mmCIF file of C-alpha atoms and ligand atoms in Angstrom:
data_model
loop_
_atom_site.group_PDB
_atom_site.id
_atom_site.type_symbol
_atom_site.label_atom_id
_atom_site.label_comp_id
_atom_site.label_asym_id
_atom_site.label_seq_id
_atom_site.Cartn_x
_atom_site.Cartn_y
_atom_site.Cartn_z
ATOM 1 C CA UNK A 15 19.050 -3.586 -29.660
ATOM 2 C CA UNK A 16 16.405 -3.012 -32.342
ATOM 3 C CA UNK A 17 14.713 0.357 -32.837
ATOM 4 C CA UNK A 18 11.255 0.552 -31.254
ATOM 5 C CA UNK A 19 8.832 3.198 -30.061
ATOM 6 C CA UNK A 20 10.883 3.584 -26.870
ATOM 7 C CA UNK A 21 14.342 3.071 -28.329
ATOM 8 C CA UNK A 22 16.261 4.687 -31.214
ATOM 9 C CA UNK A 23 19.496 3.785 -32.973
ATOM 10 C CA UNK A 24 21.392 7.029 -33.288
ATOM 11 C CA UNK A 25 24.469 7.755 -35.385
ATOM 12 C CA UNK A 26 25.031 11.287 -34.097
ATOM 13 C CA UNK A 27 23.455 14.104 -32.124
ATOM 14 C CA UNK A 28 24.178 17.803 -32.550
ATOM 15 C CA UNK A 29 23.054 19.784 -29.525
ATOM 16 C CA UNK A 30 23.163 22.986 -31.563
ATOM 17 C CA UNK A 31 22.556 23.533 -35.277
ATOM 18 C CA UNK A 32 21.213 26.491 -37.215
ATOM 19 C CA UNK A 33 21.017 24.745 -40.624
ATOM 20 C CA UNK A 34 18.528 21.957 -39.867
ATOM 21 C CA UNK A 35 15.291 23.916 -39.670
ATOM 22 C CA UNK A 36 14.339 27.286 -38.191
ATOM 23 C CA UNK A 37 16.369 28.729 -35.309
ATOM 24 C CA UNK A 38 18.681 26.836 -32.988
ATOM 25 C CA UNK A 39 17.953 23.129 -33.017
ATOM 26 C CA UNK A 40 18.998 19.898 -31.404
ATOM 27 C CA UNK A 41 19.447 17.449 -34.282
ATOM 28 C CA UNK A 42 19.177 13.687 -33.907
ATOM 29 C CA UNK A 43 20.641 11.671 -36.784
ATOM 30 C CA UNK A 44 19.073 8.209 -36.832
ATOM 31 C CA UNK A 45 20.921 5.256 -38.314
ATOM 32 C CA UNK A 46 19.579 3.500 -41.412
ATOM 33 C CA UNK A 47 18.332 4.628 -44.824
ATOM 34 C CA UNK A 48 16.128 3.064 -47.509
ATOM 35 C CA UNK A 49 17.689 5.069 -50.358
ATOM 36 C CA UNK A 50 21.144 4.306 -51.743
ATOM 37 C CA UNK A 51 22.167 7.599 -53.333
ATOM 38 C CA UNK A 52 25.336 7.535 -55.432
ATOM 39 C CA UNK A 53 26.132 10.983 -54.047
ATOM 40 C CA UNK A 54 25.435 10.265 -50.364
ATOM 41 C CA UNK A 55 27.772 12.329 -48.186
ATOM 42 C CA UNK A 56 27.034 10.215 -45.096
ATOM 43 C CA UNK A 57 27.154 6.663 -46.527
ATOM 44 C CA UNK A 58 28.063 5.232 -43.113
ATOM 45 C CA UNK A 59 24.525 6.059 -41.942
ATOM 46 C CA UNK A 60 22.826 3.834 -44.563
ATOM 47 C CA UNK A 61 23.042 0.358 -43.029
ATOM 48 C CA UNK A 62 22.961 -1.176 -39.590
ATOM 49 C CA UNK A 63 26.202 -2.724 -38.346
ATOM 50 C CA UNK A 64 26.526 -6.450 -39.081
ATOM 51 C CA UNK A 65 29.168 -6.994 -36.365
ATOM 52 C CA UNK A 66 31.513 -8.338 -39.032
ATOM 53 C CA UNK A 67 34.415 -6.939 -37.001
ATOM 54 C CA UNK A 68 36.421 -5.563 -39.963
ATOM 55 C CA UNK A 69 36.844 -2.239 -38.152
ATOM 56 C CA UNK A 70 38.043 -3.669 -34.805
ATOM 57 C CA UNK A 71 41.730 -4.317 -35.548
ATOM 58 C CA UNK A 72 42.342 -1.099 -37.567
ATOM 59 C CA UNK A 73 41.132 1.137 -34.710
ATOM 60 C CA UNK A 74 44.308 2.908 -33.532
ATOM 61 C CA UNK A 75 42.838 3.812 -30.132
ATOM 62 C CA UNK A 76 41.753 0.311 -29.086
ATOM 63 C CA UNK A 77 38.226 1.689 -28.800
ATOM 64 C CA UNK A 78 36.566 -1.281 -30.532
ATOM 65 C CA UNK A 79 36.285 -4.813 -29.209
ATOM 66 C CA UNK A 80 34.041 -7.870 -29.285
ATOM 67 C CA UNK A 81 31.554 -8.625 -26.538
ATOM 68 C CA UNK A 82 31.152 -12.162 -25.217
ATOM 69 C CA UNK A 83 28.164 -12.469 -27.606
ATOM 70 C CA UNK A 84 30.334 -11.535 -30.603
ATOM 71 C CA UNK A 85 28.920 -8.003 -30.956
ATOM 72 C CA UNK A 86 31.240 -5.115 -31.808
ATOM 73 C CA UNK A 87 31.414 -2.755 -28.843
ATOM 74 C CA UNK A 88 32.504 0.884 -29.056
ATOM 75 C CA UNK A 89 34.206 2.554 -26.098
ATOM 76 C CA UNK A 90 33.344 6.254 -26.411
ATOM 77 C CA UNK A 91 35.911 7.215 -23.764
ATOM 78 C CA UNK A 92 38.805 5.742 -25.745
ATOM 79 C CA UNK A 93 37.598 6.947 -29.173
ATOM 80 C CA UNK A 94 39.550 9.818 -30.767
ATOM 81 C CA UNK A 95 36.977 10.221 -33.578
ATOM 82 C CA UNK A 96 39.572 9.635 -36.281
ATOM 83 C CA UNK A 97 36.786 7.859 -38.286
ATOM 84 C CA UNK A 98 39.137 5.172 -39.615
ATOM 85 C CA UNK A 99 36.453 2.615 -38.687
ATOM 86 C CA UNK A 100 34.032 4.380 -41.047
ATOM 87 C CA UNK A 101 36.613 4.369 -43.843
ATOM 88 C CA UNK A 102 37.230 0.623 -43.564
ATOM 89 C CA UNK A 103 33.625 -0.486 -43.061
ATOM 90 C CA UNK A 104 32.553 -2.454 -46.165
ATOM 91 C CA UNK A 105 28.856 -2.262 -45.245
ATOM 92 C CA UNK A 106 28.161 1.504 -45.291
ATOM 93 C CA UNK A 107 27.761 1.464 -41.531
ATOM 94 C CA UNK A 108 29.752 2.438 -38.461
ATOM 95 C CA UNK A 109 30.445 0.942 -35.042
ATOM 96 C CA UNK A 110 29.611 4.117 -33.103
ATOM 97 C CA UNK A 111 25.827 3.725 -33.269
ATOM 98 C CA UNK A 112 24.298 4.398 -29.874
ATOM 99 C CA UNK A 113 21.001 3.093 -28.590
ATOM 100 C CA UNK A 114 18.951 5.841 -26.902
ATOM 101 C CA UNK A 115 15.888 5.222 -24.776
ATOM 102 C CA UNK A 116 13.034 7.704 -25.038
ATOM 103 C CA UNK A 117 13.734 8.826 -21.458
ATOM 104 C CA UNK A 118 17.430 9.437 -22.188
ATOM 105 C CA UNK A 119 16.565 11.431 -25.305
ATOM 106 C CA UNK A 120 14.040 13.549 -23.421
ATOM 107 C CA UNK A 121 16.604 14.156 -20.681
ATOM 108 C CA UNK A 122 19.025 15.450 -23.323
ATOM 109 C CA UNK A 123 16.354 17.724 -24.812
ATOM 110 C CA UNK A 124 15.508 19.061 -21.330
ATOM 111 C CA UNK A 125 19.192 19.666 -20.589
ATOM 112 C CA UNK A 126 19.525 21.955 -23.633
ATOM 113 C CA UNK A 127 16.006 23.336 -24.054
ATOM 114 C CA UNK A 128 16.760 26.883 -22.843
ATOM 115 C CA UNK A 129 19.062 27.383 -25.851
ATOM 116 C CA UNK A 130 16.796 25.769 -28.438
ATOM 117 C CA UNK A 131 13.941 26.700 -30.745
ATOM 118 C CA UNK A 132 13.262 23.093 -31.546
ATOM 119 C CA UNK A 133 14.387 19.584 -32.348
ATOM 120 C CA UNK A 134 14.947 18.018 -35.759
ATOM 121 C CA UNK A 135 15.087 14.303 -36.444
ATOM 122 C CA UNK A 136 17.289 13.513 -39.430
ATOM 123 C CA UNK A 137 19.252 10.543 -40.767
ATOM 124 C CA UNK A 138 19.964 8.283 -42.587
ATOM 125 C CA UNK A 139 16.247 8.326 -43.185
ATOM 126 C CA UNK A 140 14.601 9.439 -39.970
ATOM 127 C CA UNK A 141 11.158 8.056 -40.729
ATOM 128 C CA UNK A 142 12.421 4.454 -40.731
ATOM 129 C CA UNK A 143 12.215 4.861 -36.937
ATOM 130 C CA UNK A 144 8.810 6.556 -37.033
ATOM 131 C CA UNK A 145 7.331 4.940 -33.860
ATOM 132 C CA UNK A 146 10.166 6.460 -31.797
ATOM 133 C CA UNK A 147 9.773 9.869 -33.479
ATOM 134 C CA UNK A 148 6.039 9.906 -32.734
ATOM 135 C CA UNK A 149 6.616 9.083 -29.050
ATOM 136 C CA UNK A 150 9.399 11.672 -28.784
ATOM 137 C CA UNK A 151 7.377 14.461 -30.407
ATOM 138 C CA UNK A 152 4.298 13.493 -28.371
ATOM 139 C CA UNK A 153 6.315 13.723 -25.142
ATOM 140 C CA UNK A 154 7.800 17.107 -26.126
ATOM 141 C CA UNK A 155 4.344 18.481 -26.908
ATOM 142 C CA UNK A 156 2.950 17.124 -23.614
ATOM 143 C CA UNK A 157 5.606 18.793 -21.444
ATOM 144 C CA UNK A 158 4.769 22.455 -20.610
ATOM 145 C CA UNK A 159 8.473 23.175 -20.020
ATOM 146 C CA UNK A 160 9.189 22.212 -23.654
ATOM 147 C CA UNK A 161 6.214 23.981 -25.223
ATOM 148 C CA UNK A 162 8.483 26.494 -27.020
ATOM 149 C CA UNK A 163 10.165 23.709 -29.019
ATOM 150 C CA UNK A 164 9.040 22.919 -32.546
ATOM 151 C CA UNK A 165 9.363 19.368 -33.857
ATOM 152 C CA UNK A 166 10.763 18.899 -37.379
ATOM 153 C CA UNK A 167 11.704 15.962 -39.599
ATOM 154 C CA UNK A 168 14.393 16.041 -42.286
ATOM 155 C CA UNK A 169 13.419 13.281 -44.735
ATOM 156 C CA UNK A 170 14.083 11.772 -48.152
ATOM 157 C CA UNK A 171 10.313 11.780 -48.700
ATOM 158 C CA UNK A 172 9.869 8.016 -48.903
ATOM 159 C CA UNK A 173 7.372 7.681 -46.044
ATOM 160 C CA UNK A 174 3.845 6.624 -47.005
ATOM 161 C CA UNK A 175 0.788 8.848 -46.644
ATOM 162 C CA UNK A 176 -0.404 6.835 -43.645
ATOM 163 C CA UNK A 177 2.963 7.338 -41.936
ATOM 164 C CA UNK A 178 2.835 11.113 -42.388
ATOM 165 C CA UNK A 179 -0.770 11.121 -41.164
ATOM 166 C CA UNK A 180 0.305 9.325 -37.963
ATOM 167 C CA UNK A 181 3.067 11.801 -37.129
ATOM 168 C CA UNK A 182 1.264 14.929 -38.398
ATOM 169 C CA UNK A 183 -0.515 15.798 -35.089
ATOM 170 C CA UNK A 184 2.888 16.233 -33.425
ATOM 171 C CA UNK A 185 4.857 17.563 -36.407
ATOM 172 C CA UNK A 186 5.521 21.266 -36.977
ATOM 173 C CA UNK A 187 7.433 21.008 -40.211
ATOM 174 C CA UNK A 188 9.438 18.860 -42.602
ATOM 175 C CA UNK A 189 12.336 19.371 -44.968
ATOM 176 C CA UNK A 190 12.234 17.121 -48.055
ATOM 177 C CA UNK A 191 14.960 16.426 -50.644
ATOM 178 C CA UNK A 192 14.118 16.432 -54.344
ATOM 179 C CA UNK A 193 17.228 15.158 -56.108
ATOM 180 C CA UNK A 194 16.164 14.957 -59.728
ATOM 181 C CA UNK A 195 13.141 15.376 -61.956
ATOM 182 C CA UNK A 196 12.871 12.582 -64.521
ATOM 183 C CA UNK A 197 12.017 9.219 -62.964
ATOM 184 C CA UNK A 198 14.866 7.494 -64.851
ATOM 185 C CA UNK A 199 17.417 9.966 -63.487
ATOM 186 C CA UNK A 200 15.951 9.609 -59.999
ATOM 187 C CA UNK A 201 16.137 5.806 -60.176
ATOM 188 C CA UNK A 202 19.758 5.971 -61.341
ATOM 189 C CA UNK A 203 20.907 8.464 -58.698
ATOM 190 C CA UNK A 204 18.824 7.263 -55.763
ATOM 191 C CA UNK A 205 17.841 3.676 -56.553
ATOM 192 C CA UNK A 206 14.102 4.485 -56.313
ATOM 193 C CA UNK A 207 11.348 6.166 -58.264
ATOM 194 C CA UNK A 208 10.568 9.787 -57.431
ATOM 195 C CA UNK A 209 6.781 9.412 -57.192
ATOM 196 C CA UNK A 210 6.716 8.812 -53.447
ATOM 197 C CA UNK A 211 8.840 11.949 -52.931
ATOM 198 C CA UNK A 212 6.410 14.064 -54.966
ATOM 199 C CA UNK A 213 3.427 12.516 -53.134
ATOM 200 C CA UNK A 214 5.098 13.428 -49.821
ATOM 201 C CA UNK A 215 5.792 17.017 -50.872
ATOM 202 C CA UNK A 216 2.204 17.446 -52.079
ATOM 203 C CA UNK A 217 0.731 15.878 -48.933
ATOM 204 C CA UNK A 218 2.859 17.923 -46.525
ATOM 205 C CA UNK A 219 2.053 21.107 -48.455
ATOM 206 C CA UNK A 220 -1.666 20.287 -48.209
ATOM 207 C CA UNK A 221 -1.299 19.660 -44.460
ATOM 208 C CA UNK A 222 0.597 22.944 -43.962
ATOM 209 C CA UNK A 223 3.609 20.976 -42.681
ATOM 210 C CA UNK A 224 6.067 21.504 -45.538
ATOM 211 C CA UNK A 225 8.832 23.798 -44.336
ATOM 212 C CA UNK A 226 11.427 23.347 -47.068
ATOM 213 C CA UNK A 227 12.133 21.597 -50.378
ATOM 214 C CA UNK A 228 15.822 20.997 -51.075
ATOM 215 C CA UNK A 229 17.127 20.609 -54.609
ATOM 216 C CA UNK A 230 20.503 18.948 -55.112
ATOM 217 C CA UNK A 231 22.397 20.254 -58.126
ATOM 218 C CA UNK A 232 24.977 17.838 -59.563
ATOM 219 C CA UNK A 233 26.433 19.455 -62.700
ATOM 220 C CA UNK A 234 25.974 17.283 -65.768
ATOM 221 C CA UNK A 235 24.403 14.422 -63.783
ATOM 222 C CA UNK A 236 21.116 15.491 -62.183
ATOM 223 C CA UNK A 237 18.474 16.991 -64.450
ATOM 224 C CA UNK A 238 17.052 19.777 -62.301
ATOM 225 C CA UNK A 239 18.680 22.381 -64.562
ATOM 226 C CA UNK A 240 17.807 20.796 -67.915
ATOM 227 C CA UNK A 241 14.249 20.217 -66.641
ATOM 228 C CA UNK A 242 14.044 23.656 -65.031
ATOM 229 C CA UNK A 243 10.764 24.586 -66.770
ATOM 230 C CA UNK A 244 8.998 21.541 -65.287
ATOM 231 C CA UNK A 245 10.713 21.945 -61.897
ATOM 232 C CA UNK A 246 9.775 25.620 -61.742
ATOM 233 C CA UNK A 247 6.159 24.933 -62.751
ATOM 234 C CA UNK A 248 5.938 22.299 -60.006
ATOM 235 C CA UNK A 249 7.464 24.521 -57.324
ATOM 236 C CA UNK A 250 4.965 27.230 -58.293
ATOM 237 C CA UNK A 251 2.159 24.905 -57.171
ATOM 238 C CA UNK A 252 3.524 24.946 -53.597
ATOM 239 C CA UNK A 253 2.474 27.554 -51.024
ATOM 240 C CA UNK A 254 4.563 30.754 -50.876
ATOM 241 C CA UNK A 255 5.519 29.882 -47.286
ATOM 242 C CA UNK A 256 7.538 26.858 -48.418
ATOM 243 C CA UNK A 257 11.247 27.605 -48.441
ATOM 244 C CA UNK A 258 13.255 26.500 -51.485
ATOM 245 C CA UNK A 259 16.888 25.619 -50.808
ATOM 246 C CA UNK A 260 19.605 24.654 -53.281
ATOM 247 C CA UNK A 261 22.304 22.192 -52.260
ATOM 248 C CA UNK A 262 25.559 21.954 -54.207
ATOM 249 C CA UNK A 263 27.091 18.541 -54.870
ATOM 250 C CA UNK A 264 30.476 18.319 -53.137
ATOM 251 C CA UNK A 265 32.893 15.429 -52.562
ATOM 252 C CA UNK A 266 32.950 15.472 -48.751
ATOM 253 C CA UNK A 267 32.097 11.990 -47.424
ATOM 254 C CA UNK A 268 31.189 10.662 -50.891
ATOM 255 C CA UNK A 269 32.334 7.175 -51.973
ATOM 256 C CA UNK A 270 32.779 5.424 -55.334
ATOM 257 C CA UNK A 271 32.070 6.744 -58.844
ATOM 258 C CA UNK A 272 30.629 10.087 -57.660
ATOM 259 C CA UNK A 273 34.089 11.075 -56.432
ATOM 260 C CA UNK A 274 35.044 11.382 -60.121
ATOM 261 C CA UNK A 275 32.138 13.721 -60.827
ATOM 262 C CA UNK A 276 32.519 17.459 -61.146
ATOM 263 C CA UNK A 277 31.711 19.355 -57.954
ATOM 264 C CA UNK A 278 29.169 22.159 -58.103
ATOM 265 C CA UNK A 279 31.054 25.454 -58.017
ATOM 266 C CA UNK A 280 29.611 28.699 -56.748
ATOM 267 C CA UNK A 281 29.429 30.025 -60.324
ATOM 268 C CA UNK A 282 27.538 26.905 -61.449
ATOM 269 C CA UNK A 283 25.173 27.218 -58.507
ATOM 270 C CA UNK A 284 24.551 30.861 -59.368
ATOM 271 C CA UNK A 285 23.727 29.812 -62.946
ATOM 272 C CA UNK A 286 21.188 27.231 -61.751
ATOM 273 C CA UNK A 287 19.772 29.676 -59.199
ATOM 274 C CA UNK A 288 19.186 32.309 -61.878
ATOM 275 C CA UNK A 289 17.515 29.778 -64.212
ATOM 276 C CA UNK A 290 15.138 28.719 -61.448
ATOM 277 C CA UNK A 291 14.543 32.189 -60.069
ATOM 278 C CA UNK A 292 13.429 33.385 -63.519
ATOM 279 C CA UNK A 293 10.654 30.784 -63.282
ATOM 280 C CA UNK A 294 9.499 30.961 -59.666
ATOM 281 C CA UNK A 295 10.235 34.572 -58.623
ATOM 282 C CA UNK A 296 10.625 33.838 -54.934
ATOM 283 C CA UNK A 297 13.651 33.756 -52.624
ATOM 284 C CA UNK A 298 15.822 30.682 -53.119
ATOM 285 C CA UNK A 299 18.417 29.839 -50.465
ATOM 286 C CA UNK A 300 21.888 29.023 -51.761
ATOM 287 C CA UNK A 301 24.809 27.257 -50.056
ATOM 288 C CA UNK A 302 27.331 29.503 -48.338
ATOM 289 C CA UNK A 303 30.250 27.053 -48.266
ATOM 290 C CA UNK A 304 31.912 25.282 -51.210
ATOM 291 C CA UNK A 305 34.745 22.828 -50.545
HETATM 292 S S1 SF4 B 28 36.692 6.831 -34.798
HETATM 293 FE FE1 SF4 B 28 36.612 4.601 -35.012
HETATM 294 S S2 SF4 B 28 38.706 4.002 -35.585
HETATM 295 FE FE2 SF4 B 28 38.820 6.084 -34.760
HETATM 296 S S3 SF4 B 28 39.255 5.832 -32.577
HETATM 297 FE FE3 SF4 B 28 37.027 5.957 -32.745
HETATM 298 S S4 SF4 B 28 36.339 3.859 -32.921
HETATM 299 FE FE4 SF4 B 28 38.545 3.842 -33.334
HETATM 300 S S1 SF4 B 29 30.863 -0.936 -38.410
HETATM 301 FE FE1 SF4 B 29 31.120 -1.945 -40.385
HETATM 302 S S2 SF4 B 29 33.160 -2.900 -40.309
HETATM 303 FE FE2 SF4 B 29 32.588 -2.405 -38.196
HETATM 304 S S3 SF4 B 29 31.642 -4.273 -37.427
HETATM 305 FE FE3 SF4 B 29 29.984 -2.986 -38.187
HETATM 306 S S4 SF4 B 29 29.637 -3.621 -40.298
HETATM 307 FE FE4 SF4 B 29 31.656 -4.466 -39.664
#
């Protein structure tokens, strides 16, 4: 089934998270991304499954099979979540993508709403399924029983101005990743120019919808530390209410050449933090776990 305004393709749902926006949140990870980051730690969320079938035979739990139409079918009851299918998939996808109707998603939100401060739609790149997000947020805002829930998007910042303007009436906040400063570095690491990301950050700040900017530090590879004067000057143009968070490059989930790259240690993160703090003089959140 294709994503639509009443149907989403979901790679995972967390019914409780305290790291994906303010408070306790239900987090919906949508399948599909339009960036191809060398350092992606969830590469199996980038593409949609092609039904090639390469993962069917290796599954040790017999949880994957072919339908009569030749589609790969996942049996959640048999699955042991060993993730071997993800390891063998040559297409940066996974066979455990579930199609959720808007009604089913709202039922899940209602089931957990007493324990939640809000919902966050993440990815992949969440905004590739924008029509569904708009309908979901609209329905949450229209239901008096869910009026305490805030609606957030975790995004790579690639959505156009018109897209953000369409979702803005139902959006409480967004978290945006800024992964490098120079356009050349951004193109190399991400596969795309950074201008759309900056336009998104500026637009959301202007709308009062920018909750957090996340900076990924990859020692010796990204340029956020060598360009710290420019990065700091830019962050100083954002409202004080915008949270700045540092993410440390780690190897978990990463594929290919980036596995050879140096991980960001706590000491290295502290060094980058201090460089940036000296320029922006506001609290900067740091990672608490290093693997
Ligand atoms: S995670 Fe994948 S390989 Fe492992 S049991 Fe489930 S479907 Fe099979
Ligand atoms: S998840 Fe990957 S390996 Fe499995 S059928 Fe889909 S594209 Fe092929």
